[in-house]
PDB file of N, CA and C in Angstrom:
ATOM      1  N   UNK A   1    -189.267 -82.911 -31.895  1.00  0.00           N
ATOM      2  CA  UNK A   1    -189.070 -83.582 -30.630  1.00  0.00           C
ATOM      3  C   UNK A   1    -187.595 -83.947 -30.480  1.00  0.00           C
ATOM      4  N   UNK A   2    -187.095 -83.856 -29.280  1.00  0.00           N
ATOM      5  CA  UNK A   2    -185.697 -84.158 -28.989  1.00  0.00           C
ATOM      6  C   UNK A   2    -185.577 -85.616 -28.539  1.00  0.00           C
ATOM      7  N   UNK A   3    -184.536 -86.272 -29.058  1.00  0.00           N
ATOM      8  CA  UNK A   3    -184.240 -87.656 -28.688  1.00  0.00           C
ATOM      9  C   UNK A   3    -182.830 -87.745 -28.143  1.00  0.00           C
ATOM     10  N   UNK A   4    -182.648 -88.625 -27.188  1.00  0.00           N
ATOM     11  CA  UNK A   4    -181.324 -88.950 -26.656  1.00  0.00           C
ATOM     12  C   UNK A   4    -180.916 -90.292 -27.243  1.00  0.00           C
ATOM     13  N   UNK A   5    -179.619 -90.518 -27.318  1.00  0.00           N
ATOM     14  CA  UNK A   5    -179.133 -91.792 -27.838  1.00  0.00           C
ATOM     15  C   UNK A   5    -177.834 -92.199 -27.145  1.00  0.00           C
ATOM     16  N   UNK A   6    -177.620 -93.499 -27.123  1.00  0.00           N
ATOM     17  CA  UNK A   6    -176.353 -94.101 -26.691  1.00  0.00           C
ATOM     18  C   UNK A   6    -175.994 -95.152 -27.735  1.00  0.00           C
ATOM     19  N   UNK A   7    -174.774 -95.115 -28.208  1.00  0.00           N
ATOM     20  CA  UNK A   7    -174.284 -96.144 -29.122  1.00  0.00           C
ATOM     21  C   UNK A   7    -173.170 -96.872 -28.385  1.00  0.00           C
ATOM     22  N   UNK A   8    -173.293 -98.193 -28.318  1.00  0.00           N
ATOM     23  CA  UNK A   8    -172.295 -98.941 -27.559  1.00  0.00           C
ATOM     24  C   UNK A   8    -171.955-100.258 -28.233  1.00  0.00           C
ATOM     25  N   UNK A   9    -170.770-100.748 -27.919  1.00  0.00           N
ATOM     26  CA  UNK A   9    -170.296-102.043 -28.396  1.00  0.00           C
ATOM     27  C   UNK A   9    -171.145-103.144 -27.777  1.00  0.00           C
ATOM     28  N   UNK A  10    -171.373-104.213 -28.533  1.00  0.00           N
ATOM     29  CA  UNK A  10    -172.146-105.324 -27.979  1.00  0.00           C
ATOM     30  C   UNK A  10    -171.360-106.626 -27.944  1.00  0.00           C
ATOM     31  N   UNK A  11    -170.047-106.567 -28.173  1.00  0.00           N
ATOM     32  CA  UNK A  11    -169.250-107.793 -28.240  1.00  0.00           C
ATOM     33  C   UNK A  11    -168.439-108.076 -26.988  1.00  0.00           C
ATOM     34  N   UNK A  12    -168.748-107.432 -25.896  1.00  0.00           N
ATOM     35  CA  UNK A  12    -167.861-107.499 -24.743  1.00  0.00           C
ATOM     36  C   UNK A  12    -168.689-107.687 -23.480  1.00  0.00           C
ATOM     37  N   UNK A  13    -168.130-108.335 -22.505  1.00  0.00           N
ATOM     38  CA  UNK A  13    -168.856-108.643 -21.277  1.00  0.00           C
ATOM     39  C   UNK A  13    -168.823-107.541 -20.232  1.00  0.00           C
ATOM     40  N   UNK A  14    -168.185-106.433 -20.509  1.00  0.00           N
ATOM     41  CA  UNK A  14    -168.117-105.357 -19.513  1.00  0.00           C
ATOM     42  C   UNK A  14    -169.466-104.658 -19.382  1.00  0.00           C
ATOM     43  N   UNK A  15    -169.599-103.847 -18.363  1.00  0.00           N
ATOM     44  CA  UNK A  15    -170.838-103.126 -18.113  1.00  0.00           C
ATOM     45  C   UNK A  15    -171.180-102.210 -19.288  1.00  0.00           C
ATOM     46  N   UNK A  16    -172.482-102.016 -19.549  1.00  0.00           N
ATOM     47  CA  UNK A  16    -172.934-101.216 -20.685  1.00  0.00           C
ATOM     48  C   UNK A  16    -172.316 -99.824 -20.714  1.00  0.00           C
ATOM     49  N   UNK A  17    -172.232 -99.157 -19.560  1.00  0.00           N
ATOM     50  CA  UNK A  17    -171.706 -97.786 -19.557  1.00  0.00           C
ATOM     51  C   UNK A  17    -170.215 -97.734 -19.880  1.00  0.00           C
ATOM     52  N   UNK A  18    -169.504 -98.863 -19.812  1.00  0.00           N
ATOM     53  CA  UNK A  18    -168.082 -98.906 -20.169  1.00  0.00           C
ATOM     54  C   UNK A  18    -167.883 -99.181 -21.658  1.00  0.00           C
ATOM     55  N   UNK A  19    -168.949 -99.534 -22.357  1.00  0.00           N
ATOM     56  CA  UNK A  19    -168.862 -99.855 -23.778  1.00  0.00           C
ATOM     57  C   UNK A  19    -169.394 -98.726 -24.658  1.00  0.00           C
ATOM     58  N   UNK A  20    -169.805 -97.625 -24.080  1.00  0.00           N
ATOM     59  CA  UNK A  20    -170.404 -96.529 -24.850  1.00  0.00           C
ATOM     60  C   UNK A  20    -169.384 -95.919 -25.800  1.00  0.00           C
ATOM     61  N   UNK A  21    -169.767 -95.805 -27.059  1.00  0.00           N
ATOM     62  CA  UNK A  21    -168.922 -95.209 -28.086  1.00  0.00           C
ATOM     63  C   UNK A  21    -169.351 -93.780 -28.390  1.00  0.00           C
ATOM     64  N   UNK A  22    -170.624 -93.494 -28.208  1.00  0.00           N
ATOM     65  CA  UNK A  22    -171.148 -92.181 -28.532  1.00  0.00           C
ATOM     66  C   UNK A  22    -172.455 -91.969 -27.775  1.00  0.00           C
ATOM     67  N   UNK A  23    -172.711 -90.722 -27.412  1.00  0.00           N
ATOM     68  CA  UNK A  23    -173.979 -90.397 -26.758  1.00  0.00           C
ATOM     69  C   UNK A  23    -174.307 -88.941 -27.045  1.00  0.00           C
ATOM     70  N   UNK A  24    -175.555 -88.597 -26.899  1.00  0.00           N
ATOM     71  CA  UNK A  24    -175.947 -87.213 -27.110  1.00  0.00           C
ATOM     72  C   UNK A  24    -177.435 -87.071 -27.267  1.00  0.00           C
ATOM     73  N   UNK A  25    -177.833 -85.889 -27.698  1.00  0.00           N
ATOM     74  CA  UNK A  25    -179.234 -85.595 -27.969  1.00  0.00           C
ATOM     75  C   UNK A  25    -179.316 -84.895 -29.317  1.00  0.00           C
ATOM     76  N   UNK A  26    -180.472 -85.021 -29.925  1.00  0.00           N
ATOM     77  CA  UNK A  26    -180.689 -84.358 -31.207  1.00  0.00           C
ATOM     78  C   UNK A  26    -182.173 -84.099 -31.378  1.00  0.00           C
ATOM     79  N   UNK A  27    -182.495 -82.927 -31.903  1.00  0.00           N
ATOM     80  CA  UNK A  27    -183.875 -82.602 -32.235  1.00  0.00           C
ATOM     81  C   UNK A  27    -184.164 -83.159 -33.617  1.00  0.00           C
ATOM     82  N   UNK A  28    -185.205 -83.948 -33.729  1.00  0.00           N
ATOM     83  CA  UNK A  28    -185.559 -84.543 -35.007  1.00  0.00           C
ATOM     84  C   UNK A  28    -186.175 -83.499 -35.925  1.00  0.00           C
ATOM     85  N   UNK A  29    -185.906 -83.621 -37.207  1.00  0.00           N
ATOM     86  CA  UNK A  29    -186.511 -82.748 -38.207  1.00  0.00           C
ATOM     87  C   UNK A  29    -188.012 -83.045 -38.285  1.00  0.00           C
ATOM     88  N   UNK A  30    -188.779 -82.076 -38.708  1.00  0.00           N
ATOM     89  CA  UNK A  30    -190.223 -82.281 -38.861  1.00  0.00           C
ATOM     90  C   UNK A  30    -190.486 -83.504 -39.740  1.00  0.00           C
ATOM     91  N   UNK A  31    -191.293 -84.404 -39.242  1.00  0.00           N
ATOM     92  CA  UNK A  31    -191.656 -85.599 -39.991  1.00  0.00           C
ATOM     93  C   UNK A  31    -190.637 -86.716 -39.965  1.00  0.00           C
ATOM     94  N   UNK A  32    -189.481 -86.500 -39.338  1.00  0.00           N
ATOM     95  CA  UNK A  32    -188.454 -87.540 -39.292  1.00  0.00           C
ATOM     96  C   UNK A  32    -188.857 -88.617 -38.292  1.00  0.00           C
ATOM     97  N   UNK A  33    -188.829 -89.855 -38.737  1.00  0.00           N
ATOM     98  CA  UNK A  33    -189.151 -90.983 -37.862  1.00  0.00           C
ATOM     99  C   UNK A  33    -187.987 -91.247 -36.917  1.00  0.00           C
ATOM    100  N   UNK A  34    -188.264 -91.516 -35.652  1.00  0.00           N
ATOM    101  CA  UNK A  34    -187.176 -91.795 -34.702  1.00  0.00           C
ATOM    102  C   UNK A  34    -186.274 -92.947 -35.149  1.00  0.00           C
ATOM    103  N   UNK A  35    -186.839 -93.985 -35.745  1.00  0.00           N
ATOM    104  CA  UNK A  35    -186.018 -95.114 -36.197  1.00  0.00           C
ATOM    105  C   UNK A  35    -185.080 -94.687 -37.327  1.00  0.00           C
ATOM    106  N   UNK A  36    -185.520 -93.780 -38.193  1.00  0.00           N
ATOM    107  CA  UNK A  36    -184.655 -93.285 -39.274  1.00  0.00           C
ATOM    108  C   UNK A  36    -183.500 -92.464 -38.692  1.00  0.00           C
ATOM    109  N   UNK A  37    -183.821 -91.632 -37.703  1.00  0.00           N
ATOM    110  CA  UNK A  37    -182.779 -90.863 -37.011  1.00  0.00           C
ATOM    111  C   UNK A  37    -181.741 -91.804 -36.405  1.00  0.00           C
ATOM    112  N   UNK A  38    -182.222 -92.849 -35.717  1.00  0.00           N
ATOM    113  CA  UNK A  38    -181.318 -93.785 -35.037  1.00  0.00           C
ATOM    114  C   UNK A  38    -180.448 -94.538 -36.044  1.00  0.00           C
ATOM    115  N   UNK A  39    -181.035 -94.981 -37.144  1.00  0.00           N
ATOM    116  CA  UNK A  39    -180.264 -95.702 -38.163  1.00  0.00           C
ATOM    117  C   UNK A  39    -179.178 -94.797 -38.758  1.00  0.00           C
ATOM    118  N   UNK A  40    -179.499 -93.531 -38.980  1.00  0.00           N
ATOM    119  CA  UNK A  40    -178.512 -92.590 -39.522  1.00  0.00           C
ATOM    120  C   UNK A  40    -177.374 -92.351 -38.526  1.00  0.00           C
ATOM    121  N   UNK A  41    -177.692 -92.205 -37.232  1.00  0.00           N
ATOM    122  CA  UNK A  41    -176.657 -92.014 -36.212  1.00  0.00           C
ATOM    123  C   UNK A  41    -175.754 -93.241 -36.140  1.00  0.00           C
ATOM    124  N   UNK A  42    -176.346 -94.431 -36.224  1.00  0.00           N
ATOM    125  CA  UNK A  42    -175.571 -95.669 -36.169  1.00  0.00           C
ATOM    126  C   UNK A  42    -174.628 -95.757 -37.374  1.00  0.00           C
ATOM    127  N   UNK A  43    -175.102 -95.409 -38.563  1.00  0.00           N
ATOM    128  CA  UNK A  43    -174.254 -95.416 -39.757  1.00  0.00           C
ATOM    129  C   UNK A  43    -173.125 -94.398 -39.623  1.00  0.00           C
ATOM    130  N   UNK A  44    -173.432 -93.224 -39.098  1.00  0.00           N
ATOM    131  CA  UNK A  44    -172.404 -92.202 -38.899  1.00  0.00           C
ATOM    132  C   UNK A  44    -171.359 -92.678 -37.887  1.00  0.00           C
ATOM    133  N   UNK A  45    -171.804 -93.378 -36.857  1.00  0.00           N
ATOM    134  CA  UNK A  45    -170.876 -93.907 -35.860  1.00  0.00           C
ATOM    135  C   UNK A  45    -169.922 -94.914 -36.486  1.00  0.00           C
ATOM    136  N   UNK A  46    -170.421 -95.739 -37.405  1.00  0.00           N
ATOM    137  CA  UNK A  46    -169.553 -96.706 -38.096  1.00  0.00           C
ATOM    138  C   UNK A  46    -168.453 -95.993 -38.868  1.00  0.00           C
ATOM    139  N   UNK A  47    -168.762 -94.846 -39.451  1.00  0.00           N
ATOM    140  CA  UNK A  47    -167.767 -94.076 -40.201  1.00  0.00           C
ATOM    141  C   UNK A  47    -166.764 -93.439 -39.245  1.00  0.00           C
ATOM    142  N   UNK A  48    -167.257 -92.789 -38.197  1.00  0.00           N
ATOM    143  CA  UNK A  48    -166.373 -92.074 -37.267  1.00  0.00           C
ATOM    144  C   UNK A  48    -165.527 -93.001 -36.410  1.00  0.00           C
ATOM    145  N   UNK A  49    -165.996 -94.206 -36.201  1.00  0.00           N
ATOM    146  CA  UNK A  49    -165.268 -95.181 -35.383  1.00  0.00           C
ATOM    147  C   UNK A  49    -164.952 -96.413 -36.220  1.00  0.00           C
ATOM    148  N   UNK A  50    -164.413 -96.195 -37.418  1.00  0.00           N
ATOM    149  CA  UNK A  50    -164.155 -97.292 -38.350  1.00  0.00           C
ATOM    150  C   UNK A  50    -163.084 -98.260 -37.835  1.00  0.00           C
ATOM    151  N   UNK A  51    -162.282 -97.846 -36.869  1.00  0.00           N
ATOM    152  CA  UNK A  51    -161.279 -98.736 -36.275  1.00  0.00           C
ATOM    153  C   UNK A  51    -161.926 -99.911 -35.564  1.00  0.00           C
ATOM    154  N   UNK A  52    -163.176 -99.734 -35.148  1.00  0.00           N
ATOM    155  CA  UNK A  52    -163.895-100.812 -34.466  1.00  0.00           C
ATOM    156  C   UNK A  52    -164.878-101.429 -35.456  1.00  0.00           C
ATOM    157  N   UNK A  53    -164.667-102.687 -35.795  1.00  0.00           N
ATOM    158  CA  UNK A  53    -165.497-103.345 -36.804  1.00  0.00           C
ATOM    159  C   UNK A  53    -166.530-104.292 -36.205  1.00  0.00           C
ATOM    160  N   UNK A  54    -166.575-104.385 -34.888  1.00  0.00           N
ATOM    161  CA  UNK A  54    -167.492-105.303 -34.232  1.00  0.00           C
ATOM    162  C   UNK A  54    -168.920-104.774 -34.169  1.00  0.00           C
ATOM    163  N   UNK A  55    -169.804-105.561 -33.569  1.00  0.00           N
ATOM    164  CA  UNK A  55    -171.204-105.182 -33.481  1.00  0.00           C
ATOM    165  C   UNK A  55    -171.440-104.027 -32.507  1.00  0.00           C
ATOM    166  N   UNK A  56    -172.452-103.273 -32.781  1.00  0.00           N
ATOM    167  CA  UNK A  56    -172.823-102.148 -31.924  1.00  0.00           C
ATOM    168  C   UNK A  56    -174.336-102.009 -31.917  1.00  0.00           C
ATOM    169  N   UNK A  57    -174.841-101.260 -30.955  1.00  0.00           N
ATOM    170  CA  UNK A  57    -176.280-101.028 -30.804  1.00  0.00           C
ATOM    171  C   UNK A  57    -176.496 -99.562 -30.476  1.00  0.00           C
ATOM    172  N   UNK A  58    -177.567 -99.015 -31.034  1.00  0.00           N
ATOM    173  CA  UNK A  58    -178.005 -97.691 -30.638  1.00  0.00           C
ATOM    174  C   UNK A  58    -179.294 -97.857 -29.847  1.00  0.00           C
ATOM    175  N   UNK A  59    -179.345 -97.204 -28.720  1.00  0.00           N
ATOM    176  CA  UNK A  59    -180.562 -97.101 -27.918  1.00  0.00           C
ATOM    177  C   UNK A  59    -180.998 -95.649 -28.006  1.00  0.00           C
ATOM    178  N   UNK A  60    -182.284 -95.418 -28.215  1.00  0.00           N
ATOM    179  CA  UNK A  60    -182.777 -94.045 -28.355  1.00  0.00           C
ATOM    180  C   UNK A  60    -184.151 -93.916 -27.709  1.00  0.00           C
ATOM    181  N   UNK A  61    -184.431 -92.709 -27.223  1.00  0.00           N
ATOM    182  CA  UNK A  61    -185.669 -92.456 -26.504  1.00  0.00           C
ATOM    183  C   UNK A  61    -185.943 -90.955 -26.488  1.00  0.00           C
ATOM    184  N   UNK A  62    -187.228 -90.572 -26.305  1.00  0.00           N
ATOM    185  CA  UNK A  62    -187.546 -89.144 -26.193  1.00  0.00           C
ATOM    186  C   UNK A  62    -186.822 -88.536 -24.998  1.00  0.00           C
ATOM    187  N   UNK A  63    -186.328 -87.324 -25.184  1.00  0.00           N
ATOM    188  CA  UNK A  63    -185.534 -86.670 -24.144  1.00  0.00           C
ATOM    189  C   UNK A  63    -186.135 -85.308 -23.805  1.00  0.00           C
ATOM    190  N   UNK A  64    -186.409 -85.107 -22.538  1.00  0.00           N
ATOM    191  CA  UNK A  64    -186.926 -83.823 -22.071  1.00  0.00           C
ATOM    192  C   UNK A  64    -185.788 -82.822 -21.958  1.00  0.00           C
ATOM    193  N   UNK A  65    -185.919 -81.659 -22.593  1.00  0.00           N
ATOM    194  CA  UNK A  65    -184.863 -80.642 -22.480  1.00  0.00           C
ATOM    195  C   UNK A  65    -184.570 -80.306 -21.018  1.00  0.00           C
ATOM    196  N   UNK A  66    -183.306 -80.133 -20.731  1.00  0.00           N
ATOM    197  CA  UNK A  66    -182.894 -79.761 -19.382  1.00  0.00           C
ATOM    198  C   UNK A  66    -182.646 -80.927 -18.443  1.00  0.00           C
ATOM    199  N   UNK A  67    -182.956 -82.138 -18.877  1.00  0.00           N
ATOM    200  CA  UNK A  67    -182.691 -83.290 -18.022  1.00  0.00           C
ATOM    201  C   UNK A  67    -181.333 -83.882 -18.398  1.00  0.00           C
ATOM    202  N   UNK A  68    -180.601 -84.402 -17.429  1.00  0.00           N
ATOM    203  CA  UNK A  68    -179.283 -84.962 -17.731  1.00  0.00           C
ATOM    204  C   UNK A  68    -179.402 -86.234 -18.571  1.00  0.00           C
ATOM    205  N   UNK A  69    -178.389 -86.485 -19.361  1.00  0.00           N
ATOM    206  CA  UNK A  69    -178.320 -87.697 -20.168  1.00  0.00           C
ATOM    207  C   UNK A  69    -177.814 -88.834 -19.277  1.00  0.00           C
ATOM    208  N   UNK A  70    -178.575 -89.931 -19.164  1.00  0.00           N
ATOM    209  CA  UNK A  70    -178.125 -91.025 -18.301  1.00  0.00           C
ATOM    210  C   UNK A  70    -176.937 -91.771 -18.898  1.00  0.00           C
ATOM    211  N   UNK A  71    -176.236 -92.506 -18.061  1.00  0.00           N
ATOM    212  CA  UNK A  71    -175.072 -93.280 -18.517  1.00  0.00           C
ATOM    213  C   UNK A  71    -175.483 -94.606 -19.152  1.00  0.00           C
ATOM    214  N   UNK A  72    -176.695 -95.058 -18.898  1.00  0.00           N
ATOM    215  CA  UNK A  72    -177.243 -96.259 -19.529  1.00  0.00           C
ATOM    216  C   UNK A  72    -178.626 -95.930 -20.050  1.00  0.00           C
ATOM    217  N   UNK A  73    -179.074 -96.678 -21.031  1.00  0.00           N
ATOM    218  CA  UNK A  73    -180.385 -96.434 -21.636  1.00  0.00           C
ATOM    219  C   UNK A  73    -181.504 -96.831 -20.670  1.00  0.00           C
ATOM    220  N   UNK A  74    -182.579 -96.063 -20.642  1.00  0.00           N
ATOM    221  CA  UNK A  74    -183.708 -96.426 -19.798  1.00  0.00           C
ATOM    222  C   UNK A  74    -184.430 -97.653 -20.372  1.00  0.00           C
ATOM    223  N   UNK A  75    -185.216 -98.299 -19.548  1.00  0.00           N
ATOM    224  CA  UNK A  75    -185.946 -99.499 -19.973  1.00  0.00           C
ATOM    225  C   UNK A  75    -186.902 -99.224 -21.119  1.00  0.00           C
ATOM    226  N   UNK A  76    -187.329 -97.985 -21.268  1.00  0.00           N
ATOM    227  CA  UNK A  76    -188.279 -97.616 -22.323  1.00  0.00           C
ATOM    228  C   UNK A  76    -187.611 -97.325 -23.667  1.00  0.00           C
ATOM    229  N   UNK A  77    -186.306 -97.399 -23.743  1.00  0.00           N
ATOM    230  CA  UNK A  77    -185.570 -97.067 -24.976  1.00  0.00           C
ATOM    231  C   UNK A  77    -185.864 -98.090 -26.081  1.00  0.00           C
ATOM    232  N   UNK A  78    -185.828 -97.595 -27.305  1.00  0.00           N
ATOM    233  CA  UNK A  78    -185.882 -98.441 -28.504  1.00  0.00           C
ATOM    234  C   UNK A  78    -184.439 -98.783 -28.863  1.00  0.00           C
ATOM    235  N   UNK A  79    -184.236 -99.861 -29.640  1.00  0.00           N
ATOM    236  CA  UNK A  79    -182.877-100.298 -29.983  1.00  0.00           C
ATOM    237  C   UNK A  79    -182.797-100.709 -31.449  1.00  0.00           C
ATOM    238  N   UNK A  80    -181.638-100.464 -32.035  1.00  0.00           N
ATOM    239  CA  UNK A  80    -181.322-100.985 -33.363  1.00  0.00           C
ATOM    240  C   UNK A  80    -179.904-101.540 -33.275  1.00  0.00           C
ATOM    241  N   UNK A  81    -179.729-102.774 -33.745  1.00  0.00           N
ATOM    242  CA  UNK A  81    -178.402-103.370 -33.797  1.00  0.00           C
ATOM    243  C   UNK A  81    -177.818-103.172 -35.185  1.00  0.00           C
ATOM    244  N   UNK A  82    -176.506-102.992 -35.215  1.00  0.00           N
ATOM    245  CA  UNK A  82    -175.888-102.801 -36.524  1.00  0.00           C
ATOM    246  C   UNK A  82    -174.399-102.962 -36.489  1.00  0.00           C
TER     247      UNK A  82
END
């Protein structure tokens, strides 16, 4: 199953779409739990964006192939803070 994600800063009062650090889609491996996928993406984001040491959140949700990636997470998205 394919999941979309948005990783954004949570320490600032600006609009959510202005705080996005990373976004994309990924097909989960067979048997991979969505929360495990999200935690791994969040950890990878910390490495790739090590200049930013503040709090961040990943929002993730099932993504239908061929649909555009929204600029903000839908209300049905799951979240992990890290």
